[in-house]
Structure formats: C-alpha cells, structure tokens
Tab-separated table of C-alpha atoms and ligand atoms in Angstrom:
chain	number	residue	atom	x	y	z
A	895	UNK	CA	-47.271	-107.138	-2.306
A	896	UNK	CA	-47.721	-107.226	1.611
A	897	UNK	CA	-45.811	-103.544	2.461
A	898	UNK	CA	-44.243	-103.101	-1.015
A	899	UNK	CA	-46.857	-100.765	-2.358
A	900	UNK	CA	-47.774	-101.071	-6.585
A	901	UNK	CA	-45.600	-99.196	-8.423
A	902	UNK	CA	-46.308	-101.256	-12.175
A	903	UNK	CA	-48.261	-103.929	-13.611
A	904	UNK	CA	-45.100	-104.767	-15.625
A	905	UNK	CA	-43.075	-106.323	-12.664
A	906	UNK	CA	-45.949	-108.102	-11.344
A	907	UNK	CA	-46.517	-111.832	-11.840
A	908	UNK	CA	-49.911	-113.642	-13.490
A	909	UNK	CA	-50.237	-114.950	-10.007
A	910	UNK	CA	-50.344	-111.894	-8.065
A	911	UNK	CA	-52.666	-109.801	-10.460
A	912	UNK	CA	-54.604	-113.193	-10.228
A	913	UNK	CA	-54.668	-112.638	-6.547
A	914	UNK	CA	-55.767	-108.949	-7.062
A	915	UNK	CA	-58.040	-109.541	-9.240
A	916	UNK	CA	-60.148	-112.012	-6.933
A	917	UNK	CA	-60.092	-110.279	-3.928
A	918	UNK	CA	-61.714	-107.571	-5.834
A	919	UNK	CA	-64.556	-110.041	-7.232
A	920	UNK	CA	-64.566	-110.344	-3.624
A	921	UNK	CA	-65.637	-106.707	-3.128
A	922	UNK	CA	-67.467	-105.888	-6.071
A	923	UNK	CA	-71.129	-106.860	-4.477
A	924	UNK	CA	-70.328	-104.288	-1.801
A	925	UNK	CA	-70.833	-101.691	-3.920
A	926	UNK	CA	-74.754	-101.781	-4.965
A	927	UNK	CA	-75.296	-102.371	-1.143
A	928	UNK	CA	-76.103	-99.660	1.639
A	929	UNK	CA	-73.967	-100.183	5.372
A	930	UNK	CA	-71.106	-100.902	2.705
A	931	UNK	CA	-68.396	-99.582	5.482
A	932	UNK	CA	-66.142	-101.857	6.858
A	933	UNK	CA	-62.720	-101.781	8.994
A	934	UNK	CA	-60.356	-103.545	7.201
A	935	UNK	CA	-58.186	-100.705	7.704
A	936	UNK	CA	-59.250	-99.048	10.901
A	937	UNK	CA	-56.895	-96.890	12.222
A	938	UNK	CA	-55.064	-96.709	9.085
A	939	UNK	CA	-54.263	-93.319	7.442
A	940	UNK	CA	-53.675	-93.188	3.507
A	941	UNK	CA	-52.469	-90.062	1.743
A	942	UNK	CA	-53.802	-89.311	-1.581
A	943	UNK	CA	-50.994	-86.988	-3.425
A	944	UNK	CA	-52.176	-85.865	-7.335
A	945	UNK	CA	-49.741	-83.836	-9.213
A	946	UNK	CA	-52.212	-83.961	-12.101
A	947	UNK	CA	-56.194	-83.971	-12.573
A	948	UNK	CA	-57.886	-86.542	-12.017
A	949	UNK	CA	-61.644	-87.083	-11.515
A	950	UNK	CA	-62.132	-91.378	-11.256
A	951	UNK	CA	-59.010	-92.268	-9.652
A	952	UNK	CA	-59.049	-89.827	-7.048
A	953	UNK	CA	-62.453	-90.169	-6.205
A	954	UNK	CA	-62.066	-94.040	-6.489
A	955	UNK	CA	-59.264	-94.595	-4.653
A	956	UNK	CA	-60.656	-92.214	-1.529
A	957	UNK	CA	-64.186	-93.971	-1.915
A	958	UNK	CA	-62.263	-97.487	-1.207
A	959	UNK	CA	-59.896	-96.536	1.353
A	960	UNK	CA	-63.371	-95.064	3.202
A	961	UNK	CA	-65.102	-98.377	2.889
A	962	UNK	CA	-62.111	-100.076	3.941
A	963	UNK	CA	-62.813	-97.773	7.131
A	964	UNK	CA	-59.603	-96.386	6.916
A	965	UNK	CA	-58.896	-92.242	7.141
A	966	UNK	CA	-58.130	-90.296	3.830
A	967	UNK	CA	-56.269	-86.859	3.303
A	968	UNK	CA	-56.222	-85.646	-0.030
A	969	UNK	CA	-54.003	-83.092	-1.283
A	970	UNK	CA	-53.165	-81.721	-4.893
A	971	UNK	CA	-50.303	-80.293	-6.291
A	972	UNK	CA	-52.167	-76.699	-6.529
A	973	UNK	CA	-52.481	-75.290	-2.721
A	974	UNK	CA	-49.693	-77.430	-1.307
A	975	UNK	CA	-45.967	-76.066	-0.855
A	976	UNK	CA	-44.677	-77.340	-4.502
A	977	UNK	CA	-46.493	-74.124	-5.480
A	978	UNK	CA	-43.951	-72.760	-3.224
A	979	UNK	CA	-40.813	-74.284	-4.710
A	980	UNK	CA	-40.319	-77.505	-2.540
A	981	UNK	CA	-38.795	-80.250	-3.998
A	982	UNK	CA	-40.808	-83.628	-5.159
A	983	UNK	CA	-38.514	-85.920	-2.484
A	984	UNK	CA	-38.844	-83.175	0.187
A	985	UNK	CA	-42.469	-83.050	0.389
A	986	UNK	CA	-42.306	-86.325	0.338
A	987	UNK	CA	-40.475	-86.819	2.880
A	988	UNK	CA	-42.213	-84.789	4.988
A	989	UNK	CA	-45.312	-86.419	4.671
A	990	UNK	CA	-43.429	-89.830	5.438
A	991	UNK	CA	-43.029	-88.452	8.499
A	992	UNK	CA	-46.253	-88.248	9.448
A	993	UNK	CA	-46.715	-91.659	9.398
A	994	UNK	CA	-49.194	-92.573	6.660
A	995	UNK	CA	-49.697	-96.226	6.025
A	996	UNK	CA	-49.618	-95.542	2.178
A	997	UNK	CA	-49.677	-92.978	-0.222
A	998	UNK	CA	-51.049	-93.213	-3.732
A	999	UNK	CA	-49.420	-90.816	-5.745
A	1000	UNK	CA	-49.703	-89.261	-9.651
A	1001	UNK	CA	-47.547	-87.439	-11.118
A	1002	UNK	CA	-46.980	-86.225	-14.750
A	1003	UNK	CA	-43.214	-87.936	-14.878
A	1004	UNK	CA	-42.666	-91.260	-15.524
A	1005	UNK	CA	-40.630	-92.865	-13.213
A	1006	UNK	CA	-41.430	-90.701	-10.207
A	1007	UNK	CA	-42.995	-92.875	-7.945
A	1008	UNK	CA	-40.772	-95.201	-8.440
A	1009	UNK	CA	-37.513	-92.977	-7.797
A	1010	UNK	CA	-39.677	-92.119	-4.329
A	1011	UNK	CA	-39.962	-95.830	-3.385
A	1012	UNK	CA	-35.819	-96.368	-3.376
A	1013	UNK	CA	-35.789	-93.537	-0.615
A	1014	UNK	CA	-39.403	-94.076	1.685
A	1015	UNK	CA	-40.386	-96.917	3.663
A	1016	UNK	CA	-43.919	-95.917	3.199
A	1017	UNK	CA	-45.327	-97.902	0.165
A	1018	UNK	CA	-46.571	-95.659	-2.299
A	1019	UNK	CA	-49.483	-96.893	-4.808
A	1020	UNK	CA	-48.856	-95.781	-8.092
A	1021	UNK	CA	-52.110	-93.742	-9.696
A	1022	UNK	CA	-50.163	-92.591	-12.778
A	1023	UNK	CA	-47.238	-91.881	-13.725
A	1024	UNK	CA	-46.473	-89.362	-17.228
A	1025	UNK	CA	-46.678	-92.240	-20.334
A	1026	UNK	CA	-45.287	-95.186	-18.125
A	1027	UNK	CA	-48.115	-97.035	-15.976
A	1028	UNK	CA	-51.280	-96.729	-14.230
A	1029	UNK	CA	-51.383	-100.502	-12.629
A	1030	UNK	CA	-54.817	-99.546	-11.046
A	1031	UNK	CA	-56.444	-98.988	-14.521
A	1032	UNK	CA	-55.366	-101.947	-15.765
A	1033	UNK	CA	-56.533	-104.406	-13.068
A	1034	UNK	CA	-60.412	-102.686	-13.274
A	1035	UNK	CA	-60.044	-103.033	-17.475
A	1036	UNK	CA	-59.654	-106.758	-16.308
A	1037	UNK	CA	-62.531	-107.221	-13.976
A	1038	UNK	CA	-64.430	-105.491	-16.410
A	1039	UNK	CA	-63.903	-107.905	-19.226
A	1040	UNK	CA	-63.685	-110.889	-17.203
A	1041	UNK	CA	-67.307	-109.806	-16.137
A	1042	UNK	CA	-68.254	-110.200	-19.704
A	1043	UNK	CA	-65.527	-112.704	-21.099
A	1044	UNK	CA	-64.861	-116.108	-19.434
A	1045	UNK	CA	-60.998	-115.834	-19.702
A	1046	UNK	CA	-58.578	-113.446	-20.964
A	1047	UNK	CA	-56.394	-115.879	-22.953
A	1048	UNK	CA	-56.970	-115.997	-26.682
A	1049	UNK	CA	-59.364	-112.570	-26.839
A	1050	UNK	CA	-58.027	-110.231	-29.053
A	1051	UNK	CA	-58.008	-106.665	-27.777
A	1052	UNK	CA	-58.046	-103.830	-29.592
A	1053	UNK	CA	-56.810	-100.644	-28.168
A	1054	UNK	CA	-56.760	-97.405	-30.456
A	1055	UNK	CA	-55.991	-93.300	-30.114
A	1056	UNK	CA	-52.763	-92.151	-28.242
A	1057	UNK	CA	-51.135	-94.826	-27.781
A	1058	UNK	CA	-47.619	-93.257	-27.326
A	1059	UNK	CA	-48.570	-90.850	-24.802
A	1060	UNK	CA	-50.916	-93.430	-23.118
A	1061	UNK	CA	-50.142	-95.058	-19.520
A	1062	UNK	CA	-53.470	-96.869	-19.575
A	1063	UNK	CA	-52.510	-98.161	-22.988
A	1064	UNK	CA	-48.941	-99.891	-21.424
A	1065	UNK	CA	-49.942	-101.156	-18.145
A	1066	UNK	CA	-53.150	-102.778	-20.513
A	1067	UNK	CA	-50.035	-104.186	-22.877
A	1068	UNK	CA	-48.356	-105.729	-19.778
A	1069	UNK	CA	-51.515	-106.932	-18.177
A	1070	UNK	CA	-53.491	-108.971	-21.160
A	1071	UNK	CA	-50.067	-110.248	-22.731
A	1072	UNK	CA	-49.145	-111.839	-19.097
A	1073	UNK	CA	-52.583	-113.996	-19.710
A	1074	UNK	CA	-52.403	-114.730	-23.166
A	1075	UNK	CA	-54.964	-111.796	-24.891
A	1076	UNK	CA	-53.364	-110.493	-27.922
A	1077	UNK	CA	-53.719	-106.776	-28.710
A	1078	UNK	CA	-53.845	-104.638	-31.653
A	1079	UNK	CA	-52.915	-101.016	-31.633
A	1080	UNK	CA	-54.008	-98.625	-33.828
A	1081	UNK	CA	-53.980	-95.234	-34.134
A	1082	UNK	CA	-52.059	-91.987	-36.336
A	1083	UNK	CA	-49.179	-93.276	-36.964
A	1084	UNK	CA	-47.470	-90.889	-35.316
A	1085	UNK	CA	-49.056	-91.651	-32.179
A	1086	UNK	CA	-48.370	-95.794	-32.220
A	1087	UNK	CA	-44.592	-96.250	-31.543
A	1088	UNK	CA	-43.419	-98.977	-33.977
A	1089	UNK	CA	-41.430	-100.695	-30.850
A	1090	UNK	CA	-44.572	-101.830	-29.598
A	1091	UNK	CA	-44.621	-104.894	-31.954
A	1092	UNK	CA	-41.398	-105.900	-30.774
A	1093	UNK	CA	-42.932	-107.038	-27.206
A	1094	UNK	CA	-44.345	-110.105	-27.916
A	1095	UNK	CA	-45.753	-111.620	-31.181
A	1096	UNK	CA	-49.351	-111.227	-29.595
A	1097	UNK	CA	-48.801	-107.308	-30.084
A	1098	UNK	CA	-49.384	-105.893	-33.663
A	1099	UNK	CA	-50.146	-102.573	-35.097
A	1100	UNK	CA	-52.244	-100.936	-37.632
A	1101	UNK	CA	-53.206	-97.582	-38.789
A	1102	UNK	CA	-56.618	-98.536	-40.165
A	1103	UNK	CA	-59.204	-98.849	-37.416
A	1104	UNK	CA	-61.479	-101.069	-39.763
A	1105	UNK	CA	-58.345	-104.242	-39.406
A	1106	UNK	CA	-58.277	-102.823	-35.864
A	1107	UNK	CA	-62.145	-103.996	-34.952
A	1108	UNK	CA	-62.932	-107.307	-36.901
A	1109	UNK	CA	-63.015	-109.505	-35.202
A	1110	UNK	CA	-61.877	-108.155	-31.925
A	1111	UNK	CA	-63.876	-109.516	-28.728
A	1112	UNK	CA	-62.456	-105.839	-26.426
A	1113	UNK	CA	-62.515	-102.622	-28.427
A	1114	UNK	CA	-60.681	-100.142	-25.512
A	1115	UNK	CA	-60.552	-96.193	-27.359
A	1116	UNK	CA	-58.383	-93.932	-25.302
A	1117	UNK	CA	-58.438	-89.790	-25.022
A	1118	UNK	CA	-56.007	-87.745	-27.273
A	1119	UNK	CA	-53.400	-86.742	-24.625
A	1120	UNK	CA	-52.853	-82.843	-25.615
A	1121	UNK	CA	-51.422	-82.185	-22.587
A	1122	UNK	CA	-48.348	-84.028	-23.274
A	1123	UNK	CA	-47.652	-82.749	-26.387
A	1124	UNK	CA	-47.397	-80.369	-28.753
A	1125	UNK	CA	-50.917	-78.376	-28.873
A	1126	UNK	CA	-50.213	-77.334	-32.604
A	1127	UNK	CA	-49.772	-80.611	-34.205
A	1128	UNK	CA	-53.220	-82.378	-32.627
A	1129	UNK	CA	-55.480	-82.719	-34.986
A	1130	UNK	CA	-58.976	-80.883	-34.685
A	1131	UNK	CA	-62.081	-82.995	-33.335
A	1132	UNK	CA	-63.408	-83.453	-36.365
A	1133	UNK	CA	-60.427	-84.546	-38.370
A	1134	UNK	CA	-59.484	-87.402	-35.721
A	1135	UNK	CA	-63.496	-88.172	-35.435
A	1136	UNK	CA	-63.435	-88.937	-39.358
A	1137	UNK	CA	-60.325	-91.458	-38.820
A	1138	UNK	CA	-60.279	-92.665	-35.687
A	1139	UNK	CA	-63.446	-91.583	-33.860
A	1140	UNK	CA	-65.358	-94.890	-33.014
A	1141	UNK	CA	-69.092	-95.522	-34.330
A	1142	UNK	CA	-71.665	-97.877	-34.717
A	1143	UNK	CA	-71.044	-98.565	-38.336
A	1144	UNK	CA	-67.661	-100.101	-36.851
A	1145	UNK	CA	-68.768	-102.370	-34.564
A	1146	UNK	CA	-70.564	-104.745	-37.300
A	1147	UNK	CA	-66.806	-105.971	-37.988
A	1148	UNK	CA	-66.360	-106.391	-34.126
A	1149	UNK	CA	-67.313	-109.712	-32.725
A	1150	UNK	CA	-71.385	-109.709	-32.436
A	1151	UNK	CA	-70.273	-109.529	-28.391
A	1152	UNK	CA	-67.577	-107.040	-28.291
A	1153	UNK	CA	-67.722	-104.653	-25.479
A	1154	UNK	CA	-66.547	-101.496	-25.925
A	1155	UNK	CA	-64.580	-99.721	-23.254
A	1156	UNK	CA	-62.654	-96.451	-22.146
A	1157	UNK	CA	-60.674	-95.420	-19.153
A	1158	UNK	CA	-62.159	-91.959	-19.535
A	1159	UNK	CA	-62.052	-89.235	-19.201
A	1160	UNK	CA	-64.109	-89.586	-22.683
A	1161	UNK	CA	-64.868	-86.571	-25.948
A	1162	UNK	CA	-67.567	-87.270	-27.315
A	1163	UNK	CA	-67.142	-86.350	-31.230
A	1164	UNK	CA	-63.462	-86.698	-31.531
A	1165	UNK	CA	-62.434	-90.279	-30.012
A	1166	UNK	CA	-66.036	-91.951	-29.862
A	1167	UNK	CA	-69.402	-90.942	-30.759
A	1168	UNK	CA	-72.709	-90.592	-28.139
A	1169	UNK	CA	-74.369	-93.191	-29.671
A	1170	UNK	CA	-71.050	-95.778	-28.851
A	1171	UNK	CA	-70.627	-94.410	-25.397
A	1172	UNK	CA	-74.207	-94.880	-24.224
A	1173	UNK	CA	-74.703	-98.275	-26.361
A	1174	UNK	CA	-75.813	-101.246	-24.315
A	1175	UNK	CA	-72.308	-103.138	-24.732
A	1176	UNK	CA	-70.585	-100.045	-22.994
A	1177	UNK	CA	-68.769	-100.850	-20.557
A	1178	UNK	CA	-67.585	-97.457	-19.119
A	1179	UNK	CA	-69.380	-96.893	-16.632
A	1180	UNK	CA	-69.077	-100.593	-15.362
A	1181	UNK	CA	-65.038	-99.781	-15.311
A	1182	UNK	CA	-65.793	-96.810	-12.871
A	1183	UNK	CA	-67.739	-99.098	-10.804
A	1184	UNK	CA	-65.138	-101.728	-10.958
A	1185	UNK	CA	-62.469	-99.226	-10.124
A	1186	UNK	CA	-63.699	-99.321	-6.417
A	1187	UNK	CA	-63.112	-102.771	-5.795
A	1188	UNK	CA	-59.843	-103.411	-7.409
A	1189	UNK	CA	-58.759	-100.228	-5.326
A	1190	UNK	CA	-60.191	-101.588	-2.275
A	1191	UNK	CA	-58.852	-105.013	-2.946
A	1192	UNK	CA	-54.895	-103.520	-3.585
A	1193	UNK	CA	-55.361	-101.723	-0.547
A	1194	UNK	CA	-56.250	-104.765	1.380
A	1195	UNK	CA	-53.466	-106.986	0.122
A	1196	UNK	CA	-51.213	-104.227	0.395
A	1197	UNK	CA	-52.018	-103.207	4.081
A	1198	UNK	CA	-54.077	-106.181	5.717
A	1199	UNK	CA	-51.772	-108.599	3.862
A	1200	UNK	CA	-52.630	-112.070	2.289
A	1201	UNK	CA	-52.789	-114.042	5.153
A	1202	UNK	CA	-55.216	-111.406	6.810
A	1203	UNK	CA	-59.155	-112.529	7.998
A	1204	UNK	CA	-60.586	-112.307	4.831
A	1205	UNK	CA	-63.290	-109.526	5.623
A	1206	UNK	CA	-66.793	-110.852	6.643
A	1207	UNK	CA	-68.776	-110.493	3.408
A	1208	UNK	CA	-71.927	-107.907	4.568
A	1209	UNK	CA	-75.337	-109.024	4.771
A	1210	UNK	CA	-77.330	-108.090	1.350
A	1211	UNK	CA	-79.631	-104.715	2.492
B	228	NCD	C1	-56.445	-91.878	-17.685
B	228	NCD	C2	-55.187	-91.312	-17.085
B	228	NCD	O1	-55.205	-90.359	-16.308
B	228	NCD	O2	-54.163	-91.881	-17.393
B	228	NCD	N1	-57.623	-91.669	-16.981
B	228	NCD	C3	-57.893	-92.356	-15.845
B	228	NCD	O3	-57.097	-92.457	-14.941
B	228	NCD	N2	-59.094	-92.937	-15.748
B	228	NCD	C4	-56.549	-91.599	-19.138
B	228	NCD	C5	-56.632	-90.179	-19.625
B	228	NCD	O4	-56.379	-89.224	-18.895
B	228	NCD	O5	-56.944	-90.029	-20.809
C-alpha cells in the first residue's frame, strides 16, 4: 500500500486488509486515553478535499491524521475555486503541487479518484466515491464486528435499504465475501440490483426484511440516498418505516447476539427506530469510534510504510 494511496477495497487482497485491520487494533486503545498525540507523521501534510457532506469521515480522518502528529488542511467543494469553474484535474493538480503527502478525497462520481490517481504522484485516499466504494467504511464495519464476533468467515450479514445507490453497501460486499461472511441484501426492489447475486454464491437477495434477519449474526441498515436520485419516487418516512424501517420486534428472528450496525448518517423513523439505535447491541457509535483507528492505521501503512518502527504504544493515563 506503501505510496499507492486506497482507492477500493475491491482490488485489495485478504492479506492486506488483514494487515489494516491489525494495525488499527493496534490503535484503537489510544483513543479512550488523554496525551493520545503521537508523530508518526511529523512533518507530514495531508489534504482533506470533500466534494460532498460529510460529518464522520471528515472529522475522522482529520482527528487521525492529528494524532498521527501530522498537519491537516481541509477544504470543501463550497468556498474553493470549483465554485469558480475550475476543473476537477486542475485543482488537483494544483494542490499536487504543493506538496501534500496525501490527499483523501470524496466526490459524488464514481470513479473520480481513481481517474486522479493515473495522472498524480500524490496518493490519494479514497473517502467516497458516488455508488462505487468507500474502502475506509468498510475496514471500521470490520473492526467493529470482529470486536464482537471471533471471525468473519461463516457469519451471515445482513445489509438492507439502498443498496443500489449505496458505496458503503459495495465496499462491505467486497470486504466480508474476501473472508468468507455471506451477505443478504434486502431492500425495495427497486433499490437491490438483481446483479448482486451474481458475485459470489455467498451473496443473495430478498425483498422481505423478516428472511433478511433470522438468523443473521450482523444486521447493517443503511440511509435512503435521496440525493442520488429521483426526489419524487422516494417513498415517505413512514411508508419505508412500515417495510423496511428496523425494530425490536425484528430482532427476535436475529441471532440472540446480533449486533446491529449503521454507517450513519442515521433517520430515525424511516430506516430504524430510537429504540434500535440506542439498544445495548448497537454498535454505531462503536463504528465512529473505530473509524479513528482504521484511519490512523491506513495512514500509517500508507505513509510510514510496513517496515516502519511500529509506534511506541503510550503509557495508559
Ligand atoms: C455514508 C456515505 O457517505 O457513504 N456515510 C459515511 O460515510 N459514514 C453513508 C450515507 O451517506 O448514507
């Protein structure tokens, strides 16, 4: 990974997101300490370019690239010159020339970080990209069931809403299928392409979220995207809530340890109710908290490399 940057989770092997994955177990006690700075990446700069909202990654990513000790500029599509016409490759390219170490990028077309990466040396870290991937998502949905699940072969993973419009929802498909999780979609039918059961016999789909939840050990509900499609033809709240909005009642057909997660931004009353979001086997907020240390772990690999002093593990405050 060492230079390359993360564009996808789909390219990757089990090996490296192995690799990823334990360098951020590495990191994940640093987060409930105090003094939790360190200078991994001292002297480093990282550029943090968002095209689209964004509340967790941003913040996330910025929060690990400061503990990392390196420095962080931030900018967003609104306020910068693309409100002024310049192209995506020309402001690009003039950051690149100011020398950044990295820049983690989202943007609301798939494909675009990618088509940056054929013509920058600078890696770029992929926070996002239209319906195609969000490889940071996927790694923290990983620590966060491996913190409750010994292994990810052989769980079965449910993962219902938007699934066509959903990034989270195919860097998760790569991720779990590369270590042997199956995984169910299920959502309207319009919005669970029938292709997806063509990638690997572990992959099925449904329309009924009841067959969805028994028996699953991973129930993952993800946001109705309405910003990439057409307003008019979303359902309202309380139509979706009756069909596909998760509740208590469900969960009895779950596994009795099924953890319920989602990569937020979460509506409460249309895709899950209160009462599932703030239940004890909730893992939400644990996935923010995870976020932090699989960002600060990528960075790491990315920009300290492999063979790098692993960083001295703090003293416990
Ligand atoms: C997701 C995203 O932006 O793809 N959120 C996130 O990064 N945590 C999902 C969403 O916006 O619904």
């Amino acid at each position: 990974m060492r230079g390359k940057g993360l564009l996808g989770i789909e390219p990757l092997t089990a090996e490296e997101i192995q690799k990823i994955l334990d360098r951020a177990r590495f990191y994940q006690p640093l987060q409930a300490r105090t003094g939790r700075k360190l200078d991994t990446l001292r002297g480093r700069t990282i550029i943090h370019l968002f095209y689209e909202s964004s509340t967790r990654t941003r913040t996330s990513f910025e929060i690990a690239a400061k503990r990392l000790g390196a420095d962080t500029v931030t900018l967003s599509a609104k306020g910068s010159s693309v409100d002024k016409g310049e192209s995506l490759l020309d402001t690009l390219n003039t950051l690149a020339a100011m020398r950044p170490d990295a820049i983690v990028m989202r943007h609301s077309a798939s494909g675009a970080p990618h088509f940056l990466a054929r013509y920058l040396e600078t890696p770029i870290l992929n926070a996002g990209d239209g319906t195609h991937e969000h490889p940071t998502q996927a790694l923290l949905d990983a620590l966060t069931i491996l913190d409750h699940k010994p292994s990810l072969a052989g769980l079965r993973v449910a993962i219902i809403g938007d699934i066509a419009h959903s990034r989270v929802a195919r860097s998760n498909l790569h991720l779990l299928t590369k270590f042997g999780a199956s995984v169910v979609f299920c959502g309207p039918p319009p919005l669970v392409p029938r292709e997806l059961e063509c990638f690997s016999p572990n992959v099925t789909r449904t329309f009924r979220m009841e067959e969805a939840i028994t028996d699953a050990d991973v129930i993952m509900m993800l946001r109705v995207q309405f910003e990439r499609q057409n307003p008019h033809r979303v359902p309202s709240a309380s139509e979706y809530f009756r069909f596909y909005g998760l509740r208590l009642e469900h969960l009895r057909a779950a596994r009795p340890d099924a953890i319920v997660m989602h990569p937020g931004p979460i509506n409460r009353g249309r895709e899950i109710s209160s009462e599932v979001a703030d239940f004890p086997r909730s893992a939400i907020l644990n996935q923010v908290e995870n976020g932090i240390a699989v960002r600060m772990a990528v960075l790491d690999l990315l920009l300290a490399g492999e063979s790098a002093k692993p960083p001295e593990r703090p003293p416990a405050s």
